[in-house]
Short mmCIF file of C-alpha atoms and ligand atoms in Angstrom, two decimals:
data_model
loop_
_atom_site.label_atom_id
_atom_site.label_comp_id
_atom_site.label_asym_id
_atom_site.label_seq_id
_atom_site.Cartn_x
_atom_site.Cartn_y
_atom_site.Cartn_z
CA MET Q 105 104.35 87.74 71.57
CA SER Q 106 105.62 88.94 75.09
CA ASP Q 107 105.87 87.23 78.30
CA THR Q 108 102.52 88.37 79.44
CA ALA Q 109 100.90 86.16 81.96
CA THR Q 110 103.46 86.20 84.94
CA LEU Q 111 101.15 85.94 87.88
CA ASN Q 112 102.04 86.20 91.39
CA PRO Q 113 100.46 83.54 93.71
CA PRO Q 114 96.56 84.25 94.11
CA ALA Q 115 95.96 86.21 97.14
CA GLN Q 116 94.72 84.25 100.36
CA GLY Q 117 91.36 85.63 101.12
CA ARG Q 118 90.53 89.61 101.44
CA GLN Q 119 91.78 91.28 104.41
CA SER Q 120 90.49 94.89 105.15
CA ALA Q 121 92.25 97.46 103.10
CA PRO Q 122 93.65 100.26 105.07
CA SER Q 123 91.16 103.09 103.38
CA SER Q 124 87.81 104.67 104.80
CA VAL Q 125 86.12 104.48 101.75
CA ARG Q 126 85.79 101.31 99.71
CA ARG Q 127 83.86 102.53 96.48
CA LEU Q 128 85.81 99.67 94.45
CA ASP Q 129 84.52 96.50 96.05
CA GLY Q 130 83.91 93.71 93.94
CA LYS Q 131 85.37 95.21 90.74
CA THR Q 132 88.47 94.53 88.84
CA VAL Q 133 90.42 97.17 87.72
CA LEU Q 134 93.34 97.19 85.37
CA VAL Q 135 96.39 99.58 85.39
CA THR Q 136 98.85 99.87 82.77
CA GLY Q 137 102.47 101.19 83.97
CA ALA Q 138 101.79 100.29 87.25
CA ALA Q 139 105.01 99.14 88.77
CA ARG Q 140 105.97 102.73 89.73
CA GLY Q 141 104.77 106.33 89.92
CA ILE Q 142 101.52 107.27 89.45
CA GLY Q 143 100.41 104.13 87.65
CA GLU Q 144 101.28 102.52 91.04
CA ALA Q 145 99.71 105.04 93.33
CA ILE Q 146 96.51 104.50 91.18
CA ALA Q 147 96.76 100.23 91.73
CA ARG Q 148 97.19 101.14 95.53
CA ARG Q 149 94.54 103.79 96.08
CA CYS Q 150 92.06 101.30 93.84
CA ALA Q 151 93.10 98.24 96.07
CA ARG Q 152 92.62 100.27 99.44
CA GLU Q 153 89.16 100.92 98.03
CA GLY Q 154 88.49 97.21 97.59
CA ALA Q 155 89.27 96.23 94.27
CA GLN Q 156 91.23 93.46 92.74
CA VAL Q 157 94.06 95.21 90.95
CA ALA Q 158 95.76 94.15 87.93
CA LEU Q 159 99.23 95.70 88.01
CA CYS Q 160 100.40 95.52 84.31
CA ASP Q 161 104.17 96.92 83.46
CA LEU Q 162 106.80 96.46 80.65
CA ASP Q 163 109.00 95.38 83.89
CA ARG Q 164 107.72 91.51 85.13
CA GLN Q 165 109.69 91.87 87.99
CA ALA Q 166 108.54 95.44 88.79
CA ALA Q 167 104.96 94.78 88.44
CA GLN Q 168 105.30 91.39 90.73
CA ALA Q 169 107.00 92.91 93.21
CA ALA Q 170 104.42 96.09 93.18
CA ALA Q 171 101.79 93.80 93.17
CA GLU Q 172 103.27 91.81 96.34
CA ALA Q 173 103.42 95.34 98.05
CA LEU Q 174 99.91 95.35 97.69
CA ARG Q 175 99.10 92.32 99.15
CA GLN Q 176 101.30 92.81 102.14
CA GLU Q 177 98.67 95.97 102.63
CA GLY Q 178 95.81 93.18 102.79
CA GLY Q 179 94.86 94.24 99.05
CA LEU Q 180 93.78 91.90 96.18
CA ALA Q 181 96.59 92.48 93.05
CA ALA Q 182 98.30 90.24 90.96
CA GLY Q 183 101.68 91.40 88.64
CA PHE Q 184 101.68 91.03 85.21
CA SER Q 185 104.02 91.88 82.18
CA ALA Q 186 102.54 93.31 78.81
CA ASP Q 187 103.66 95.75 76.23
CA VAL Q 188 101.37 98.35 75.64
CA ALA Q 189 102.55 99.18 72.24
CA ASP Q 190 102.51 95.58 70.94
CA GLY Q 191 98.66 94.29 69.91
CA GLU Q 192 99.36 90.72 70.71
CA SER Q 193 100.81 91.45 73.96
CA VAL Q 194 97.79 93.51 74.99
CA ARG Q 195 95.37 90.97 74.00
CA ALA Q 196 97.19 88.14 76.00
CA LEU Q 197 97.31 90.67 78.79
CA ALA Q 198 93.64 91.13 78.76
CA ASP Q 199 92.98 87.55 78.39
CA ALA Q 200 95.34 86.40 81.44
CA VAL Q 201 93.65 89.40 83.50
CA ARG Q 202 90.04 87.63 82.61
CA ARG Q 203 91.31 84.26 83.28
CA TYR Q 204 92.48 85.66 86.69
CA PHE Q 205 90.06 87.55 88.02
CA GLY Q 206 87.04 86.55 86.07
CA ARG Q 207 86.18 90.16 84.46
CA ILE Q 208 87.73 93.62 83.88
CA ASP Q 209 85.67 96.43 85.01
CA VAL Q 210 88.04 99.19 84.92
CA LEU Q 211 90.58 99.82 82.52
CA VAL Q 212 93.36 102.47 83.67
CA ASN Q 213 94.96 103.66 80.25
CA ASN Q 214 98.29 105.13 82.62
CA ALA Q 215 101.55 103.81 81.02
CA GLY Q 216 103.50 106.34 79.14
CA ILE Q 217 106.87 107.70 77.93
CA VAL Q 218 108.56 110.91 76.81
CA GLN Q 219 110.97 111.35 74.22
CA ASP Q 220 111.55 115.11 74.09
CA ALA Q 221 113.17 117.18 71.28
CA GLN Q 222 112.66 120.27 69.86
CA LEU Q 223 110.59 119.83 66.39
CA LYS Q 224 113.85 120.91 64.38
CA ASN Q 225 115.62 117.84 66.26
CA MET Q 226 113.08 115.45 66.21
CA ARG Q 227 114.11 111.94 64.88
CA ASP Q 228 111.43 109.68 63.42
CA GLU Q 229 111.84 106.69 66.11
CA GLN Q 230 111.12 109.70 68.94
CA TRP Q 231 107.89 110.39 66.88
CA GLU Q 232 107.11 106.95 66.66
CA GLN Q 233 108.18 105.35 70.22
CA VAL Q 234 105.64 108.15 71.85
CA ILE Q 235 102.90 107.46 69.76
CA ALA Q 236 103.25 103.74 69.86
CA VAL Q 237 103.09 103.54 73.53
CA ASN Q 238 100.98 106.60 74.44
CA LEU Q 239 98.59 106.80 71.75
CA SER Q 240 98.13 103.31 70.22
CA GLY Q 241 98.79 101.85 73.53
CA VAL Q 242 95.93 103.53 75.10
CA TYR Q 243 93.97 102.49 71.51
CA ARG Q 244 95.02 98.86 71.98
CA CYS Q 245 94.59 98.16 75.93
CA THR Q 246 90.88 99.91 75.32
CA ARG Q 247 90.05 97.46 72.05
CA ALA Q 248 91.38 94.63 73.85
CA VAL Q 249 88.72 95.26 76.98
CA VAL Q 250 85.93 96.37 75.26
CA GLU Q 251 84.40 93.89 74.37
CA GLY Q 252 84.40 92.13 77.64
CA MET Q 253 82.74 95.41 79.12
CA LEU Q 254 79.81 95.20 76.39
CA GLU Q 255 78.93 92.03 77.30
CA GLN Q 256 79.00 92.89 81.15
CA GLY Q 257 77.04 96.62 80.03
CA SER Q 258 79.33 98.12 82.36
CA GLY Q 259 82.48 99.50 82.52
CA SER Q 260 85.23 102.48 83.27
CA ILE Q 261 87.77 103.75 81.24
CA VAL Q 262 90.51 106.12 82.53
CA SER Q 263 93.00 107.51 80.72
CA ILE Q 264 95.89 109.59 81.49
CA SER Q 265 96.23 112.42 79.27
CA SER Q 266 98.28 115.44 80.24
CA ILE Q 267 98.01 119.34 80.53
CA VAL Q 268 100.54 119.01 77.59
CA GLY Q 269 97.57 117.69 75.52
CA LEU Q 270 95.30 120.64 76.22
CA TYR Q 271 98.38 123.58 75.67
CA GLY Q 272 101.30 121.57 74.35
CA ASN Q 273 104.82 122.34 75.29
CA PHE Q 274 107.79 123.22 74.42
CA GLY Q 275 109.96 120.23 73.01
CA GLN Q 276 107.31 117.64 73.32
CA THR Q 277 105.60 117.58 69.56
CA ASN Q 278 105.28 113.54 69.95
CA TYR Q 279 104.24 113.37 73.54
CA ALA Q 280 101.44 116.61 72.88
CA ALA Q 281 99.75 114.74 70.17
CA ALA Q 282 99.61 111.41 71.62
CA LYS Q 283 98.18 112.91 75.01
CA ALA Q 284 95.56 115.32 72.42
CA GLY Q 285 94.90 111.94 70.73
CA VAL Q 286 93.94 110.27 74.02
CA ILE Q 287 91.31 113.16 74.75
CA GLY Q 288 89.98 112.63 71.32
CA MET Q 289 89.54 109.20 71.51
CA THR Q 290 88.29 109.30 75.12
CA ARG Q 291 85.32 111.52 73.68
CA THR Q 292 84.55 109.43 71.12
CA TRP Q 293 84.32 106.40 73.34
CA ALA Q 294 81.91 108.23 75.56
CA ARG Q 295 79.80 108.58 72.66
CA GLU Q 296 80.03 105.35 70.90
CA LEU Q 297 79.73 103.27 74.53
CA GLY Q 298 77.82 106.24 77.15
CA ARG Q 299 74.44 103.90 76.14
CA LYS Q 300 75.94 100.72 76.59
CA GLY Q 301 76.93 101.09 80.10
CA ILE Q 302 80.84 102.15 79.72
CA ARG Q 303 81.93 105.33 80.74
CA ALA Q 304 85.17 106.73 79.17
CA ASN Q 305 87.22 109.86 81.03
CA ALA Q 306 90.73 111.61 80.71
CA LEU Q 307 92.65 112.61 83.52
CA CYS Q 308 95.05 115.55 82.54
CA PRO Q 309 97.86 115.63 85.42
CA GLY Q 310 100.02 118.96 85.48
CA PHE Q 311 103.41 118.37 86.94
CA ILE Q 312 103.80 115.24 89.32
CA GLU Q 313 106.62 114.05 91.48
CA THR Q 314 107.84 110.73 89.73
CA PRO Q 315 110.71 109.30 87.66
CA ILE Q 316 109.20 110.53 84.17
CA LEU Q 317 110.54 114.08 85.19
CA ALA Q 318 113.92 112.69 86.24
CA ALA Q 319 114.79 113.95 82.40
CA MET Q 320 114.29 117.55 82.98
CA PRO Q 321 116.97 119.88 84.08
CA HIS Q 322 116.31 120.90 88.07
CA LYS Q 323 116.59 124.44 86.37
CA VAL Q 324 113.52 123.87 84.36
CA LEU Q 325 111.40 122.57 87.10
CA ASP Q 326 112.22 125.15 89.61
CA GLU Q 327 110.94 127.65 87.04
CA ILE Q 328 107.84 125.34 86.49
CA VAL Q 329 107.04 125.28 90.46
CA GLY Q 330 107.74 128.78 90.38
CA ARG Q 331 104.43 129.44 88.27
CA ILE Q 332 102.06 127.29 89.73
CA PRO Q 333 99.34 128.42 92.17
CA ALA Q 334 99.34 125.39 94.39
CA GLY Q 335 103.26 126.32 94.93
CA ARG Q 336 104.30 122.78 94.12
CA MET Q 337 104.49 120.04 92.20
CA GLY Q 338 101.47 117.13 92.66
CA ARG Q 339 101.67 113.73 94.39
CA PRO Q 340 100.97 110.47 92.76
CA GLU Q 341 98.67 110.10 95.22
CA GLU Q 342 96.51 113.31 94.10
CA ILE Q 343 96.40 111.74 90.80
CA ALA Q 344 95.11 108.45 92.00
CA ALA Q 345 92.45 110.27 94.21
CA VAL Q 346 90.62 111.31 91.08
CA ALA Q 347 91.42 108.24 89.02
CA ALA Q 348 89.94 106.33 91.63
CA PHE Q 349 86.84 108.87 91.71
CA LEU Q 350 86.13 108.17 87.78
CA ALA Q 351 86.78 103.97 88.20
CA SER Q 352 83.70 103.76 90.79
CA ASP Q 353 79.93 104.24 90.41
CA GLU Q 354 80.53 107.87 92.31
CA ALA Q 355 81.20 108.92 89.01
CA SER Q 356 78.30 107.57 87.50
CA TYR Q 357 77.25 110.42 85.67
CA VAL Q 358 80.95 111.18 84.60
CA ASN Q 359 81.26 110.43 80.80
CA GLY Q 360 83.42 112.29 78.01
CA ALA Q 361 85.16 114.42 80.67
CA VAL Q 362 88.71 115.68 80.73
CA ILE Q 363 89.62 116.63 84.18
CA GLU Q 364 92.73 118.52 84.81
CA VAL Q 365 94.46 117.76 88.10
CA SER Q 366 97.47 120.21 88.32
CA GLY Q 367 97.49 122.58 90.93
CA GLY Q 368 96.16 125.11 88.86
CA ALA Q 369 99.46 125.33 86.70
CA THR Q 370 97.41 126.30 83.58
CA LEU Q 371 95.89 129.20 85.09
P1 NAP D 163 106.70 106.49 85.16
O1 NAP D 163 107.40 107.03 86.49
O2 NAP D 163 107.73 106.63 83.78
O3 NAP D 163 105.91 105.32 84.83
C1 NAP D 163 105.39 104.55 83.89
C2 NAP D 163 105.52 103.43 83.79
O4 NAP D 163 104.82 103.01 82.76
C3 NAP D 163 106.60 102.57 84.16
O5 NAP D 163 106.48 101.97 84.83
C4 NAP D 163 106.73 102.31 82.68
O6 NAP D 163 107.84 100.69 83.08
C5 NAP D 163 105.67 101.93 82.15
N1 NAP D 163 105.68 101.55 80.80
C6 NAP D 163 106.30 102.30 80.08
N2 NAP D 163 106.37 101.89 78.60
C7 NAP D 163 105.31 100.79 78.69
C8 NAP D 163 104.83 100.03 78.14
N3 NAP D 163 105.05 99.80 76.53
N4 NAP D 163 104.17 99.18 78.50
C9 NAP D 163 103.94 98.86 79.40
N5 NAP D 163 104.15 99.58 80.50
C10 NAP D 163 105.08 100.77 80.11
O7 NAP D 163 105.60 107.74 84.57
P2 NAP D 163 104.63 108.72 85.46
O8 NAP D 163 105.11 109.78 85.82
O9 NAP D 163 104.37 107.87 86.23
O10 NAP D 163 103.49 108.72 84.13
C11 NAP D 163 102.42 108.05 84.12
C12 NAP D 163 101.60 108.69 83.05
O11 NAP D 163 101.59 110.02 83.70
C13 NAP D 163 102.24 108.36 81.72
O12 NAP D 163 100.77 108.31 80.96
C14 NAP D 163 102.65 110.20 81.70
O13 NAP D 163 102.35 110.44 80.42
C15 NAP D 163 101.35 110.87 82.71
N6 NAP D 163 101.53 111.94 82.77
C16 NAP D 163 102.97 112.16 83.78
C17 NAP D 163 102.88 113.38 84.48
C18 NAP D 163 104.04 114.00 85.64
O14 NAP D 163 104.52 114.90 85.39
N7 NAP D 163 104.77 112.89 85.85
C19 NAP D 163 102.32 114.49 83.95
C20 NAP D 163 101.15 114.37 83.19
C21 NAP D 163 100.77 113.04 82.90
P3 NAP D 163 109.35 100.60 82.98
O15 NAP D 163 109.51 101.16 84.09
O16 NAP D 163 109.74 99.37 82.98
O17 NAP D 163 109.67 101.78 81.48
#
């Protein structure tokens, strides 16, 4: 079992977070892969909107540091470590978050990795690792929180897919399969859980400036940006804004949606 419940000390009271909109007051949001990139931006946005945020990451210290940064800004946050690819670790994570915050209202399935190779060069480990984190990880995390949401009669599951899950991408057989699978699961959960007060939606970012793109050659990135109607890559905060909407009750009739946030990259 991995070391899951590594907590920062409880935040001392709620201070006003620097956001004009507080759509998530009183809700507990669990974000996976929250130490950096898009996950960190989602955690920050949710904290600013009044949520108590559980930041989960593989890297315990990084999760704690990210939670501490949110507390410094006046948010309520705690860091947890877990490997979303490991069922036992994920179950322990869900238990630890419920013990700490009392409930889980929103799950943001964000943790993800890339292991790119053209099909003819892809190794089984590359296939298996990406499926384990990006597809099975989303299943495992959602499975671990759904019973609590059913008991509550409410919940929002926001899963970060990708435009690659919709359209495929050169060198990303494994990633495309996982991200398309996330869309399939999301639509299934929307059907299964919609009458129980639980919504499930998928968000498909285009190319967003985060460390995950570090492995891509500059030349390829420049070519990609040249084809995006917005004329630039996206920022993590631009994904976080849509994720916070989907998490909130403002999206009360949004269920089973697959929302592309790509600056028009696929047009
Ligand atoms: P990132 O900067 O690489 O951050 C991913 C985070 O997930 C890291 O903190 C990482 O922790 C964590 N993580 C990786 N494996 C994990 C595991 N098994 N268990 C728990 N945490 C794990 O990536 P990002 O760009 O923010 O991407 C976030 C999500 O958006 C991913 O699902 C990605 O596929 C998706 N997305 C990104 C883009 C883009 O252009 N950036 C586009 C479309 C979709 P460590 O640092 O410790 O490894």
